[in-house]
Amino acid sequence: MTHGLAQRIRENIVLYGALAANLGIGVAKFVAAAITGSSSMLTEGVHSCVDSGNQILLLYGQHRAKRPPDAVHPFGYGRELYFWAFVVAILIFAVGAGVSVYEGYLHIVEPEELTDPLVNYIVLAIATVLEGSSWFLAMREFRASKGDAGWWQAIRRSKDPAGFIVLFEDSAALAGLVIAAIGVWASHAFADPRIDGIASIVIGLILGLVAVLLAREAKGLLIGERADPKVVETVRAIVAAHPAVSGVNHVRTIHTAPDAIFVAVSADFDDALTMGEGETLIETLEEQLRAAVPSLSSIYIRPEKRENAISDVAAYGMAG
C-alpha cells in the first residue's frame, strides 16, 4: 500500500467503513428477504444498496473536488462535493424512501405467507453489529470535529457533508433495523403479514425525513455559506489591529470547499499612506491572515472609505 493510498484511507475512514458495512449487509438482507419473503427485509436490502451507492458518490465527489483551479474555475472545484451531497439526498428520498413505501404498500395489499423468521433475526443481528461499527466510526469522527458546539449546531455549521451524511445514514439504518425486527416479530406474533408491510412504510418515512434534512443542508452548502463566525472575527481583528488601518468596513466570506475559504475585506486605510505603502500593507495583512487561518485560500483586501462602503452595502441590499 502506497503512502498516498494509506493517507486517503485515513482521511475517508468513515466513508470506507460505511461502504464495507453496507455492501456486506445488503447481500445478507436480500438473501434473507428471498428466503423468508419479508417486505421489511427487502426494504432494508434496498436501503443498504442506496447507502453503498451514496458512499461511492461521496468518495467520487471528494476526488473531483481536489482538482486544482484552472481558467474556467479559478477558485477550484471544491464545491463539486456539495453537488454530489445534494444528489445523495435526492437518491435517499427517491430510491430509498420511495421503494420502501411502495414495497410496504404492495405487501399490505397482497400479503405473503409467513415463514420461519429465524433467518431474518440472524441477518438483523449481524447487520446491527456492522451498522453499529460504522455508526461508531462516524460518531467518533464527528464528535472530534464539532468541538464545543451542540450536535445540531455542529451539523448546521459543518462545511464537510461527508461526515454528517454518513452519521445520518447510519442512524437511520439502525432505526430501520429496529423497526424491521419489530415488524418481523409482530407479523408472527399476531399472524398478520401486513404488519411487516407497515414496518416497511415506516422505514421509508424515516428515510424520507433524513433525505429532506440532508437536502436542506446540502442546498445551503451548494448555494454558498459563510465561514464560521470565529473565522470572520479573527480576520476582522487582524486587519483592524494594524496601525495604518482606520477601520474595517466589512468582511465577507464564502466556502469554496470544506477546507477552503474566500474572504473579501473592505478596510479604511490611513489617508497618509502612499500607493506603494498601501500595497505593502495589503501584502503584510495577507501573510498575517494566512498564518492565522490556513484555510483562507483566496484573500481580497480593498482599501475603501467608510462612507463609500456604507453606500455599496446599501446599494447591494436594494439590488437584492
Short mmCIF file of N, CA, C and O in Angstrom, two decimals, residues 151-285:
data_model
loop_
_atom_site.label_atom_id
_atom_site.label_comp_id
_atom_site.label_asym_id
_atom_site.label_seq_id
_atom_site.Cartn_x
_atom_site.Cartn_y
_atom_site.Cartn_z
N TRP A 151 -24.76 19.31 18.98
CA TRP A 151 -24.80 18.39 17.84
C TRP A 151 -25.49 19.03 16.64
O TRP A 151 -24.95 19.01 15.53
N TRP A 152 -26.68 19.56 16.83
CA TRP A 152 -27.41 20.14 15.70
C TRP A 152 -26.71 21.38 15.18
O TRP A 152 -26.65 21.62 13.98
N GLN A 153 -26.17 22.19 16.09
CA GLN A 153 -25.43 23.38 15.69
C GLN A 153 -24.21 22.99 14.88
O GLN A 153 -23.88 23.65 13.87
N ALA A 154 -23.52 21.92 15.28
CA ALA A 154 -22.33 21.47 14.55
C ALA A 154 -22.70 21.00 13.15
O ALA A 154 -21.97 21.25 12.19
N ILE A 155 -23.85 20.33 13.02
CA ILE A 155 -24.30 19.87 11.70
C ILE A 155 -24.62 21.07 10.82
O ILE A 155 -24.24 21.11 9.65
N ARG A 156 -25.30 22.06 11.38
CA ARG A 156 -25.66 23.24 10.60
C ARG A 156 -24.42 24.02 10.17
O ARG A 156 -24.40 24.61 9.08
N ARG A 157 -23.38 24.02 11.00
CA ARG A 157 -22.17 24.79 10.69
C ARG A 157 -21.15 24.01 9.87
O ARG A 157 -20.24 24.59 9.28
N SER A 158 -21.30 22.69 9.83
CA SER A 158 -20.31 21.86 9.14
C SER A 158 -20.27 22.18 7.65
O SER A 158 -21.29 22.35 7.00
N LYS A 159 -19.06 22.26 7.11
CA LYS A 159 -18.88 22.52 5.69
C LYS A 159 -18.40 21.27 4.96
O LYS A 159 -18.10 21.31 3.77
N ASP A 160 -18.31 20.15 5.68
CA ASP A 160 -17.90 18.88 5.08
C ASP A 160 -19.08 17.91 5.17
O ASP A 160 -19.32 17.31 6.22
N PRO A 161 -19.85 17.75 4.08
CA PRO A 161 -21.08 16.96 4.15
C PRO A 161 -20.85 15.47 4.35
O PRO A 161 -21.75 14.77 4.82
N ALA A 162 -19.67 14.95 3.99
CA ALA A 162 -19.44 13.51 4.08
C ALA A 162 -19.64 13.01 5.51
O ALA A 162 -20.27 11.97 5.73
N GLY A 163 -19.12 13.75 6.49
CA GLY A 163 -19.21 13.30 7.88
C GLY A 163 -20.63 13.21 8.38
O GLY A 163 -21.06 12.16 8.89
N PHE A 164 -21.42 14.27 8.20
CA PHE A 164 -22.77 14.22 8.77
C PHE A 164 -23.73 13.40 7.91
O PHE A 164 -24.73 12.89 8.40
N ILE A 165 -23.45 13.21 6.61
CA ILE A 165 -24.31 12.36 5.79
C ILE A 165 -24.20 10.91 6.25
O ILE A 165 -25.21 10.22 6.41
N VAL A 166 -22.98 10.43 6.46
CA VAL A 166 -22.80 9.06 6.94
C VAL A 166 -23.42 8.89 8.32
O VAL A 166 -24.05 7.86 8.61
N LEU A 167 -23.27 9.90 9.17
CA LEU A 167 -23.87 9.82 10.51
C LEU A 167 -25.39 9.73 10.42
O LEU A 167 -26.01 8.91 11.11
N PHE A 168 -25.99 10.54 9.56
CA PHE A 168 -27.44 10.49 9.36
C PHE A 168 -27.86 9.14 8.79
O PHE A 168 -28.85 8.55 9.22
N GLU A 169 -27.14 8.68 7.77
CA GLU A 169 -27.48 7.41 7.12
C GLU A 169 -27.42 6.25 8.11
O GLU A 169 -28.32 5.40 8.16
N ASP A 170 -26.33 6.19 8.88
CA ASP A 170 -26.16 5.09 9.83
C ASP A 170 -27.20 5.14 10.94
O ASP A 170 -27.70 4.11 11.40
N SER A 171 -27.54 6.35 11.38
CA SER A 171 -28.57 6.49 12.41
C SER A 171 -29.92 6.01 11.87
O SER A 171 -30.66 5.29 12.56
N ALA A 172 -30.23 6.38 10.62
CA ALA A 172 -31.48 5.93 10.00
C ALA A 172 -31.45 4.42 9.80
O ALA A 172 -32.48 3.73 9.96
N ALA A 173 -30.27 3.89 9.45
CA ALA A 173 -30.16 2.45 9.24
C ALA A 173 -30.40 1.67 10.53
O ALA A 173 -31.10 0.64 10.53
N LEU A 174 -29.83 2.14 11.63
CA LEU A 174 -30.04 1.47 12.92
C LEU A 174 -31.51 1.54 13.33
O LEU A 174 -32.08 0.56 13.82
N ALA A 175 -32.14 2.70 13.11
CA ALA A 175 -33.56 2.82 13.41
C ALA A 175 -34.37 1.88 12.52
O ALA A 175 -35.33 1.22 12.99
N GLY A 176 -33.98 1.77 11.25
CA GLY A 176 -34.67 0.87 10.34
C GLY A 176 -34.54 -0.59 10.74
O GLY A 176 -35.49 -1.38 10.62
N LEU A 177 -33.37 -0.97 11.24
CA LEU A 177 -33.18 -2.36 11.70
C LEU A 177 -34.09 -2.68 12.89
O LEU A 177 -34.66 -3.77 12.97
N VAL A 178 -34.20 -1.73 13.79
CA VAL A 178 -35.09 -1.94 14.95
C VAL A 178 -36.53 -2.09 14.48
O VAL A 178 -37.26 -3.00 14.92
N ILE A 179 -36.96 -1.23 13.56
CA ILE A 179 -38.34 -1.29 13.06
C ILE A 179 -38.57 -2.58 12.29
O ILE A 179 -39.63 -3.21 12.40
N ALA A 180 -37.57 -2.99 11.48
CA ALA A 180 -37.70 -4.24 10.73
C ALA A 180 -37.84 -5.44 11.68
O ALA A 180 -38.66 -6.34 11.45
N ALA A 181 -37.06 -5.44 12.75
CA ALA A 181 -37.14 -6.53 13.72
C ALA A 181 -38.51 -6.57 14.39
O ALA A 181 -39.11 -7.65 14.56
N ILE A 182 -39.01 -5.38 14.75
CA ILE A 182 -40.34 -5.31 15.37
C ILE A 182 -41.40 -5.79 14.38
O ILE A 182 -42.35 -6.52 14.73
N GLY A 183 -41.25 -5.39 13.10
CA GLY A 183 -42.22 -5.80 12.08
C GLY A 183 -42.24 -7.30 11.88
O GLY A 183 -43.31 -7.91 11.78
N VAL A 184 -41.06 -7.91 11.80
CA VAL A 184 -40.98 -9.36 11.63
C VAL A 184 -41.59 -10.07 12.83
O VAL A 184 -42.39 -11.02 12.70
N TRP A 185 -41.22 -9.62 14.02
CA TRP A 185 -41.74 -10.26 15.24
C TRP A 185 -43.26 -10.12 15.34
O TRP A 185 -43.98 -11.08 15.60
N ALA A 186 -43.76 -8.88 15.13
CA ALA A 186 -45.20 -8.64 15.27
C ALA A 186 -45.99 -9.41 14.21
O ALA A 186 -47.10 -9.88 14.49
N SER A 187 -45.43 -9.55 13.00
CA SER A 187 -46.13 -10.30 11.96
C SER A 187 -46.38 -11.74 12.38
O SER A 187 -47.46 -12.30 12.13
N HIS A 188 -45.39 -12.33 13.04
CA HIS A 188 -45.53 -13.71 13.50
C HIS A 188 -46.33 -13.79 14.80
O HIS A 188 -47.14 -14.72 14.99
N ALA A 189 -46.12 -12.85 15.67
CA ALA A 189 -46.83 -12.88 16.96
C ALA A 189 -48.34 -12.75 16.77
O ALA A 189 -49.13 -13.38 17.49
N PHE A 190 -48.75 -11.91 15.80
CA PHE A 190 -50.18 -11.69 15.58
C PHE A 190 -50.68 -12.37 14.30
O PHE A 190 -51.82 -12.15 13.88
N ALA A 191 -49.80 -13.18 13.69
CA ALA A 191 -50.17 -13.95 12.49
C ALA A 191 -50.77 -13.04 11.40
O ALA A 191 -51.76 -13.37 10.76
N ASP A 192 -50.16 -11.88 11.21
CA ASP A 192 -50.64 -10.92 10.22
C ASP A 192 -49.45 -10.36 9.43
O ASP A 192 -48.74 -9.48 9.91
N PRO A 193 -49.20 -10.87 8.23
CA PRO A 193 -48.03 -10.43 7.45
C PRO A 193 -48.12 -8.97 7.00
O PRO A 193 -47.11 -8.39 6.59
N ARG A 194 -49.30 -8.37 7.09
CA ARG A 194 -49.42 -6.96 6.69
C ARG A 194 -48.62 -6.04 7.61
O ARG A 194 -48.21 -4.94 7.20
N ILE A 195 -48.41 -6.47 8.84
CA ILE A 195 -47.64 -5.65 9.79
C ILE A 195 -46.23 -5.43 9.25
O ILE A 195 -45.64 -4.35 9.43
N ASP A 196 -45.69 -6.45 8.59
CA ASP A 196 -44.35 -6.33 8.00
C ASP A 196 -44.33 -5.24 6.94
O ASP A 196 -43.36 -4.49 6.80
N GLY A 197 -45.42 -5.14 6.18
CA GLY A 197 -45.53 -4.08 5.18
C GLY A 197 -45.62 -2.71 5.82
O GLY A 197 -45.04 -1.73 5.32
N ILE A 198 -46.33 -2.62 6.95
CA ILE A 198 -46.42 -1.34 7.67
C ILE A 198 -45.04 -0.92 8.15
O ILE A 198 -44.67 0.26 8.07
N ALA A 199 -44.25 -1.90 8.64
CA ALA A 199 -42.89 -1.60 9.08
C ALA A 199 -42.05 -1.05 7.93
O ALA A 199 -41.26 -0.12 8.10
N SER A 200 -42.26 -1.61 6.74
CA SER A 200 -41.54 -1.13 5.56
C SER A 200 -41.88 0.32 5.25
O SER A 200 -41.00 1.13 4.91
N ILE A 201 -43.16 0.68 5.38
CA ILE A 201 -43.58 2.06 5.12
C ILE A 201 -42.98 3.01 6.16
O ILE A 201 -42.53 4.11 5.82
N VAL A 202 -42.94 2.59 7.42
CA VAL A 202 -42.34 3.42 8.47
C VAL A 202 -40.86 3.67 8.18
O VAL A 202 -40.36 4.79 8.33
N ILE A 203 -40.16 2.62 7.74
CA ILE A 203 -38.75 2.78 7.38
C ILE A 203 -38.61 3.79 6.25
O ILE A 203 -37.73 4.65 6.24
N GLY A 204 -39.51 3.72 5.26
CA GLY A 204 -39.48 4.66 4.15
C GLY A 204 -39.71 6.09 4.60
O GLY A 204 -39.06 7.02 4.10
N LEU A 205 -40.62 6.28 5.56
CA LEU A 205 -40.88 7.63 6.07
C LEU A 205 -39.65 8.19 6.81
O LEU A 205 -39.34 9.38 6.69
N ILE A 206 -38.96 7.33 7.56
CA ILE A 206 -37.73 7.77 8.23
C ILE A 206 -36.69 8.19 7.21
O ILE A 206 -36.03 9.23 7.35
N LEU A 207 -36.53 7.38 6.15
CA LEU A 207 -35.57 7.73 5.10
C LEU A 207 -35.95 9.04 4.42
O LEU A 207 -35.09 9.86 4.08
N GLY A 208 -37.25 9.25 4.21
CA GLY A 208 -37.71 10.49 3.60
C GLY A 208 -37.36 11.69 4.46
O GLY A 208 -36.92 12.73 3.94
N LEU A 209 -37.55 11.57 5.79
CA LEU A 209 -37.21 12.66 6.70
C LEU A 209 -35.71 12.95 6.67
O LEU A 209 -35.30 14.12 6.61
N VAL A 210 -34.90 11.90 6.70
CA VAL A 210 -33.44 12.07 6.64
C VAL A 210 -33.05 12.75 5.33
O VAL A 210 -32.20 13.65 5.30
N ALA A 211 -33.67 12.33 4.23
CA ALA A 211 -33.35 12.91 2.92
C ALA A 211 -33.67 14.39 2.88
O ALA A 211 -32.90 15.19 2.33
N VAL A 212 -34.80 14.79 3.46
CA VAL A 212 -35.18 16.20 3.47
C VAL A 212 -34.17 17.02 4.28
O VAL A 212 -33.75 18.11 3.86
N LEU A 213 -33.76 16.50 5.44
CA LEU A 213 -32.78 17.21 6.26
C LEU A 213 -31.44 17.34 5.54
O LEU A 213 -30.81 18.41 5.54
N LEU A 214 -31.00 16.26 4.90
CA LEU A 214 -29.73 16.29 4.18
C LEU A 214 -29.81 17.24 2.97
O LEU A 214 -28.86 17.97 2.69
N ALA A 215 -30.93 17.21 2.26
CA ALA A 215 -31.10 18.10 1.11
C ALA A 215 -31.04 19.56 1.54
O ALA A 215 -30.45 20.41 0.85
N ARG A 216 -31.64 19.85 2.68
CA ARG A 216 -31.62 21.23 3.19
C ARG A 216 -30.20 21.68 3.48
O ARG A 216 -29.80 22.80 3.10
N GLU A 217 -29.40 20.83 4.14
CA GLU A 217 -28.02 21.20 4.44
C GLU A 217 -27.17 21.28 3.19
O GLU A 217 -26.36 22.19 3.03
N ALA A 218 -27.35 20.30 2.29
CA ALA A 218 -26.55 20.29 1.06
C ALA A 218 -26.88 21.49 0.18
O ALA A 218 -26.00 22.05 -0.47
N LYS A 219 -28.15 21.90 0.15
CA LYS A 219 -28.54 23.06 -0.66
C LYS A 219 -27.83 24.32 -0.16
O LYS A 219 -27.32 25.12 -0.96
N GLY A 220 -27.78 24.50 1.16
CA GLY A 220 -27.10 25.66 1.71
C GLY A 220 -25.64 25.70 1.33
O GLY A 220 -25.09 26.75 0.97
N LEU A 221 -24.98 24.53 1.38
CA LEU A 221 -23.56 24.47 1.01
C LEU A 221 -23.38 24.72 -0.49
O LEU A 221 -22.42 25.38 -0.91
N LEU A 222 -24.29 24.20 -1.29
CA LEU A 222 -24.19 24.35 -2.74
C LEU A 222 -24.37 25.80 -3.15
O LEU A 222 -23.67 26.31 -4.04
N ILE A 223 -25.32 26.49 -2.53
CA ILE A 223 -25.54 27.91 -2.84
C ILE A 223 -24.36 28.75 -2.38
O ILE A 223 -23.96 29.71 -3.04
N GLY A 224 -23.78 28.38 -1.24
CA GLY A 224 -22.63 29.11 -0.70
C GLY A 224 -22.91 29.62 0.69
O GLY A 224 -23.85 30.40 0.89
N GLU A 225 -22.13 29.16 1.66
CA GLU A 225 -22.30 29.58 3.05
C GLU A 225 -21.05 30.31 3.53
O GLU A 225 -19.94 30.04 3.08
N ARG A 226 -21.25 31.24 4.46
CA ARG A 226 -20.14 31.98 5.03
C ARG A 226 -19.29 31.07 5.90
O ARG A 226 -19.69 29.96 6.28
N ALA A 227 -18.12 31.54 6.23
CA ALA A 227 -17.24 30.81 7.13
C ALA A 227 -17.77 30.91 8.56
O ALA A 227 -18.68 31.69 8.85
N ASP A 228 -17.20 30.13 9.44
CA ASP A 228 -17.57 30.18 10.85
C ASP A 228 -17.39 31.61 11.38
O ASP A 228 -16.43 32.29 11.04
N PRO A 229 -18.34 32.10 12.19
CA PRO A 229 -18.22 33.47 12.73
C PRO A 229 -16.89 33.74 13.43
O PRO A 229 -16.41 34.88 13.40
N LYS A 230 -16.29 32.71 14.03
CA LYS A 230 -15.00 32.90 14.68
C LYS A 230 -13.92 33.27 13.66
O LYS A 230 -13.03 34.06 13.95
N VAL A 231 -14.01 32.67 12.47
CA VAL A 231 -13.05 32.99 11.40
C VAL A 231 -13.24 34.44 10.96
O VAL A 231 -12.27 35.19 10.78
N VAL A 232 -14.50 34.84 10.79
CA VAL A 232 -14.79 36.22 10.39
C VAL A 232 -14.24 37.21 11.41
O VAL A 232 -13.62 38.22 11.06
N GLU A 233 -14.45 36.93 12.68
CA GLU A 233 -13.98 37.82 13.73
C GLU A 233 -12.46 37.85 13.80
O GLU A 233 -11.85 38.89 14.07
N THR A 234 -11.81 36.71 13.54
CA THR A 234 -10.35 36.66 13.52
C THR A 234 -9.80 37.54 12.41
O THR A 234 -8.85 38.32 12.61
N VAL A 235 -10.40 37.44 11.22
CA VAL A 235 -9.98 38.26 10.09
C VAL A 235 -10.17 39.75 10.41
O VAL A 235 -9.27 40.57 10.20
N ARG A 236 -11.32 40.08 10.95
CA ARG A 236 -11.61 41.47 11.29
C ARG A 236 -10.61 42.02 12.31
O ARG A 236 -10.11 43.14 12.18
N ALA A 237 -10.31 41.22 13.34
CA ALA A 237 -9.41 41.66 14.40
C ALA A 237 -8.00 41.89 13.89
O ALA A 237 -7.33 42.87 14.26
N ILE A 238 -7.52 40.98 13.01
CA ILE A 238 -6.15 41.12 12.49
C ILE A 238 -6.03 42.37 11.64
O ILE A 238 -5.06 43.14 11.75
N VAL A 239 -7.00 42.60 10.78
CA VAL A 239 -6.94 43.78 9.90
C VAL A 239 -7.09 45.06 10.72
O VAL A 239 -6.34 46.03 10.54
N ALA A 240 -8.04 45.06 11.66
CA ALA A 240 -8.30 46.27 12.46
C ALA A 240 -7.13 46.61 13.38
O ALA A 240 -6.96 47.79 13.75
N ALA A 241 -6.32 45.59 13.75
CA ALA A 241 -5.24 45.83 14.71
C ALA A 241 -4.07 46.59 14.09
O ALA A 241 -3.22 47.12 14.82
N HIS A 242 -3.98 46.64 12.76
CA HIS A 242 -2.84 47.32 12.14
C HIS A 242 -2.97 48.84 12.32
O HIS A 242 -4.04 49.41 12.08
N PRO A 243 -1.89 49.50 12.72
CA PRO A 243 -1.95 50.95 12.98
C PRO A 243 -2.36 51.77 11.77
O PRO A 243 -2.95 52.85 11.92
N ALA A 244 -2.06 51.29 10.57
CA ALA A 244 -2.37 52.07 9.36
C ALA A 244 -3.80 51.85 8.87
O ALA A 244 -4.19 52.42 7.85
N VAL A 245 -4.58 51.04 9.58
CA VAL A 245 -5.98 50.79 9.22
C VAL A 245 -6.88 51.58 10.16
O VAL A 245 -6.87 51.37 11.37
N SER A 246 -7.65 52.52 9.59
CA SER A 246 -8.54 53.35 10.41
C SER A 246 -9.77 52.58 10.87
O SER A 246 -10.35 52.88 11.92
N GLY A 247 -10.20 51.60 10.12
CA GLY A 247 -11.37 50.82 10.49
C GLY A 247 -11.66 49.75 9.45
O GLY A 247 -11.21 49.84 8.30
N VAL A 248 -12.40 48.71 9.84
CA VAL A 248 -12.80 47.65 8.92
C VAL A 248 -14.28 47.84 8.61
O VAL A 248 -15.13 47.85 9.50
N ASN A 249 -14.59 48.01 7.33
CA ASN A 249 -15.98 48.25 6.92
C ASN A 249 -16.81 46.97 6.93
O ASN A 249 -17.88 46.91 7.51
N HIS A 250 -16.29 45.94 6.27
CA HIS A 250 -17.00 44.65 6.28
C HIS A 250 -16.04 43.53 5.92
O HIS A 250 -14.99 43.74 5.29
N VAL A 251 -16.41 42.31 6.34
CA VAL A 251 -15.67 41.09 6.00
C VAL A 251 -16.69 40.10 5.44
O VAL A 251 -17.63 39.72 6.12
N ARG A 252 -16.49 39.71 4.20
CA ARG A 252 -17.41 38.75 3.56
C ARG A 252 -16.65 37.49 3.19
O ARG A 252 -15.56 37.56 2.62
N THR A 253 -17.23 36.36 3.53
CA THR A 253 -16.57 35.07 3.29
C THR A 253 -17.53 34.11 2.62
O THR A 253 -18.75 34.24 2.72
N ILE A 254 -16.95 33.13 1.93
CA ILE A 254 -17.74 32.04 1.36
C ILE A 254 -16.83 30.82 1.24
O ILE A 254 -15.65 30.94 0.92
N HIS A 255 -17.38 29.64 1.55
CA HIS A 255 -16.62 28.41 1.43
C HIS A 255 -16.61 27.96 -0.03
O HIS A 255 -17.66 27.76 -0.64
N THR A 256 -15.43 27.81 -0.60
CA THR A 256 -15.29 27.25 -1.94
C THR A 256 -14.99 25.76 -1.89
O THR A 256 -14.96 25.10 -2.92
N ALA A 257 -14.79 25.24 -0.70
CA ALA A 257 -14.58 23.82 -0.42
C ALA A 257 -14.66 23.67 1.10
O ALA A 257 -14.63 24.69 1.82
N PRO A 258 -14.78 22.44 1.61
CA PRO A 258 -14.84 22.28 3.07
C PRO A 258 -13.67 22.92 3.80
O PRO A 258 -13.84 23.45 4.91
N ASP A 259 -12.47 22.91 3.19
CA ASP A 259 -11.29 23.45 3.85
C ASP A 259 -10.69 24.63 3.10
O ASP A 259 -9.50 24.92 3.20
N ALA A 260 -11.52 25.32 2.32
CA ALA A 260 -11.04 26.48 1.55
C ALA A 260 -12.06 27.61 1.65
O ALA A 260 -13.25 27.41 1.42
N ILE A 261 -11.57 28.81 2.00
CA ILE A 261 -12.45 29.96 2.21
C ILE A 261 -11.96 31.14 1.38
O ILE A 261 -10.77 31.46 1.37
N PHE A 262 -12.89 31.78 0.68
CA PHE A 262 -12.60 33.05 0.00
C PHE A 262 -13.06 34.17 0.93
O PHE A 262 -14.18 34.13 1.45
N VAL A 263 -12.20 35.17 1.14
CA VAL A 263 -12.56 36.28 2.02
C VAL A 263 -12.31 37.60 1.30
O VAL A 263 -11.28 37.76 0.62
N ALA A 264 -13.28 38.51 1.41
CA ALA A 264 -13.15 39.85 0.86
C ALA A 264 -13.29 40.84 1.99
O ALA A 264 -14.27 40.81 2.74
N VAL A 265 -12.30 41.72 2.14
CA VAL A 265 -12.27 42.69 3.25
C VAL A 265 -12.27 44.10 2.69
O VAL A 265 -11.48 44.43 1.79
N SER A 266 -13.17 44.91 3.19
CA SER A 266 -13.17 46.33 2.87
C SER A 266 -12.66 47.07 4.10
O SER A 266 -13.24 46.96 5.18
N ALA A 267 -11.55 47.80 3.95
CA ALA A 267 -10.93 48.48 5.10
C ALA A 267 -10.60 49.92 4.74
O ALA A 267 -10.24 50.23 3.59
N ASP A 268 -10.72 50.78 5.72
CA ASP A 268 -10.40 52.20 5.55
C ASP A 268 -8.94 52.41 5.96
O ASP A 268 -8.60 52.30 7.13
N PHE A 269 -8.06 52.68 4.97
CA PHE A 269 -6.64 52.89 5.23
C PHE A 269 -6.39 54.35 5.61
O PHE A 269 -7.15 55.24 5.26
N ASP A 270 -5.29 54.55 6.31
CA ASP A 270 -4.85 55.90 6.68
C ASP A 270 -4.63 56.72 5.41
O ASP A 270 -3.96 56.26 4.47
N ASP A 271 -5.17 57.92 5.36
CA ASP A 271 -5.06 58.77 4.17
C ASP A 271 -3.62 59.15 3.84
O ASP A 271 -3.30 59.49 2.69
N ALA A 272 -2.74 59.08 4.83
CA ALA A 272 -1.35 59.48 4.60
C ALA A 272 -0.54 58.42 3.86
O ALA A 272 0.58 58.69 3.40
N LEU A 273 -1.09 57.21 3.71
CA LEU A 273 -0.35 56.14 3.04
C LEU A 273 -0.20 56.43 1.55
O LEU A 273 -1.14 56.89 0.89
N THR A 274 0.99 56.15 1.02
CA THR A 274 1.20 56.24 -0.42
C THR A 274 0.71 54.95 -1.07
O THR A 274 0.41 53.97 -0.40
N MET A 275 0.66 54.94 -2.40
CA MET A 275 0.23 53.75 -3.12
C MET A 275 1.14 52.56 -2.81
O MET A 275 0.68 51.45 -2.54
N GLY A 276 2.45 52.81 -2.81
CA GLY A 276 3.40 51.74 -2.51
C GLY A 276 3.25 51.22 -1.10
O GLY A 276 3.32 50.01 -0.85
N GLU A 277 3.04 52.13 -0.16
CA GLU A 277 2.87 51.71 1.23
C GLU A 277 1.57 50.92 1.41
O GLU A 277 1.51 49.95 2.18
N GLY A 278 0.54 51.29 0.64
CA GLY A 278 -0.72 50.56 0.70
C GLY A 278 -0.56 49.14 0.18
O GLY A 278 -1.11 48.19 0.76
N GLU A 279 0.20 48.98 -0.90
CA GLU A 279 0.44 47.64 -1.45
C GLU A 279 1.21 46.78 -0.45
O GLU A 279 0.90 45.59 -0.27
N THR A 280 2.21 47.39 0.18
CA THR A 280 2.99 46.66 1.18
C THR A 280 2.11 46.25 2.36
O THR A 280 2.21 45.13 2.88
N LEU A 281 1.23 47.14 2.77
CA LEU A 281 0.32 46.84 3.88
C LEU A 281 -0.60 45.67 3.54
O LEU A 281 -0.81 44.78 4.37
N ILE A 282 -1.13 45.67 2.32
CA ILE A 282 -2.01 44.59 1.91
C ILE A 282 -1.27 43.25 1.93
O ILE A 282 -1.79 42.24 2.40
N GLU A 283 -0.03 43.24 1.42
CA GLU A 283 0.76 42.01 1.43
C GLU A 283 1.02 41.53 2.86
O GLU A 283 0.93 40.34 3.15
N THR A 284 1.31 42.47 3.75
CA THR A 284 1.56 42.12 5.16
C THR A 284 0.31 41.53 5.80
O THR A 284 0.37 40.51 6.51
N LEU A 285 -0.83 42.15 5.54
CA LEU A 285 -2.09 41.65 6.11
C LEU A 285 -2.43 40.26 5.57
O LEU A 285 -2.89 39.39 6.32
#
